[in-house]
Structures are given as C-alpha cells and as structure tokens.
Amino acid sequence: MKTDFDILELGQSDLRRIAEPVTDIQSTVFQQKIDALIEFVKQRGGMGIAATQVGINQRFFIMSSHPNDRYPYAPDMPATSVINPEIVWHSDAMEKDWEGCLSVPGLRALVPRYQQIKVRYLLRNGELVETEYHDFMARLFQHELDHLDGKVFVDRVESSLDMMTESSWRSMLTQQSGDNDK
Ligand code: ZN
C-alpha cells in the first residue's frame, strides 16, 4: 500500500482547491485511500490529515487524537475517517489556541476557532454520525474541514504576532511546563 504521500505545502495551488463530495464510499479504490491515509497518520504520529493535503480532491479527512508532549490535554480517539463532513451548529464563543500543519512546516500560530460545534459526517462503512465536539476536538475538526475548502490555518490568524517558529514554540512550552500543573 502506498503511504509515502507527498504533502502539498503552502504556496502550491492544489492545496487551495475546493474538494468534491465523496460519492464512491463503498468502492475498493476509495476504501484503499482511507487505509493509506490512516497508515500515513499513524506513521507520522499526526493528529489528522485531509485528502486535499495529498492531492486527493475529495471531501474526507482522517482524525486521530492522543495526549502527547505537544498537546497533553488531547483526548484519545483512534484514527477515524470523516467523510463529507459538515458543521451544522457552532457556538458563538471562539477560542484561540496553537495549531500547526504538515502543509506549513516549521510554523505554529494561535488560531481562533469555535469552542463547540455540532457536526455530521459519514464513516467509511457509510454510517451517519451526528455528534458534538468541543475544545481540542472541535479545533481539529475545523482545521481539517478548512483544508477541504482550500483554507489553511494561517488564513485565520489575526495577527502576525500570533505566529511562532516551531523551535520558538517548543522553547516557550518548555518554559511554561514548570508552572503548569495540568
Ligand atoms: Zn493542516
């Protein structure tokens, strides 16, 4: 199985395409794309990847979550395929928190996102999921859904002062961990 995808990076026009709804969910070809992207996320230890980031112009992404050194408060969620996703409701409240992206290497930024969302999507077996996410998972979902609309997290950053290089961000976290009791 091909899992050595080339990731499209900021500046490559295909990253800005608006993806088409998935209509071949039960097909072997589509199921293999899901397998390949799940394997890719596992190998890279990432939290998610959208089809458009590897040049697949279809509306689906993989979402996977586990606590780690970058996001110690992330919940546990096995790699899940999220197909034809929609946000059907969102809170008025927005929150800023740090994001990064495989398509924007070396950069971290504070990104405002809805704190709570209600969503609808299909699983790979065609089952409809209607659920609610808040905080970290809501952020991850919004980040990945943006990719399907050709948007990248830096588009939503309010100020260049909310951006950091990966190495500055890591040293900030190291400094903060001394007074963080969570
Ligand atoms: Zn991303």
mmCIF file with all atom_site columns, C-alpha atoms in Angstrom, residues 44 63 81-82 112 136 156 177:
data_model
loop_
_atom_site.group_PDB
_atom_site.id
_atom_site.type_symbol
_atom_site.label_atom_id
_atom_site.label_alt_id
_atom_site.label_comp_id
_atom_site.label_asym_id
_atom_site.label_entity_id
_atom_site.label_seq_id
_atom_site.pdbx_PDB_ins_code
_atom_site.Cartn_x
_atom_site.Cartn_y
_atom_site.Cartn_z
_atom_site.occupancy
_atom_site.B_iso_or_equiv
_atom_site.pdbx_formal_charge
_atom_site.auth_seq_id
_atom_site.auth_comp_id
_atom_site.auth_asym_id
_atom_site.auth_atom_id
_atom_site.pdbx_PDB_model_num
ATOM 1 C CA . ARG A 1 44  ? 3.809   10.374 11.103 1.00 0.00 ? 44  ARG A CA 1
ATOM 2 C CA . MET A 1 63  ? -8.886  12.498 12.582 1.00 0.00 ? 63  MET A CA 1
ATOM 3 C CA . SER A 1 81  ? -12.341 8.537  8.642  1.00 0.00 ? 81  SER A CA 1
ATOM 4 C CA . VAL A 1 82  ? -14.562 11.593 8.440  1.00 0.00 ? 82  VAL A CA 1
ATOM 5 C CA . PRO A 1 112 ? -9.411  31.420 16.635 1.00 0.00 ? 112 PRO A CA 1
ATOM 6 C CA . PHE A 1 136 ? -9.391  20.322 21.191 1.00 0.00 ? 136 PHE A CA 1
ATOM 7 C CA . ARG A 1 156 ? -7.380  32.618 10.105 1.00 0.00 ? 156 ARG A CA 1
ATOM 8 C CA . SER A 1 177 ? 5.764   23.453 31.760 1.00 0.00 ? 177 SER A CA 1
#
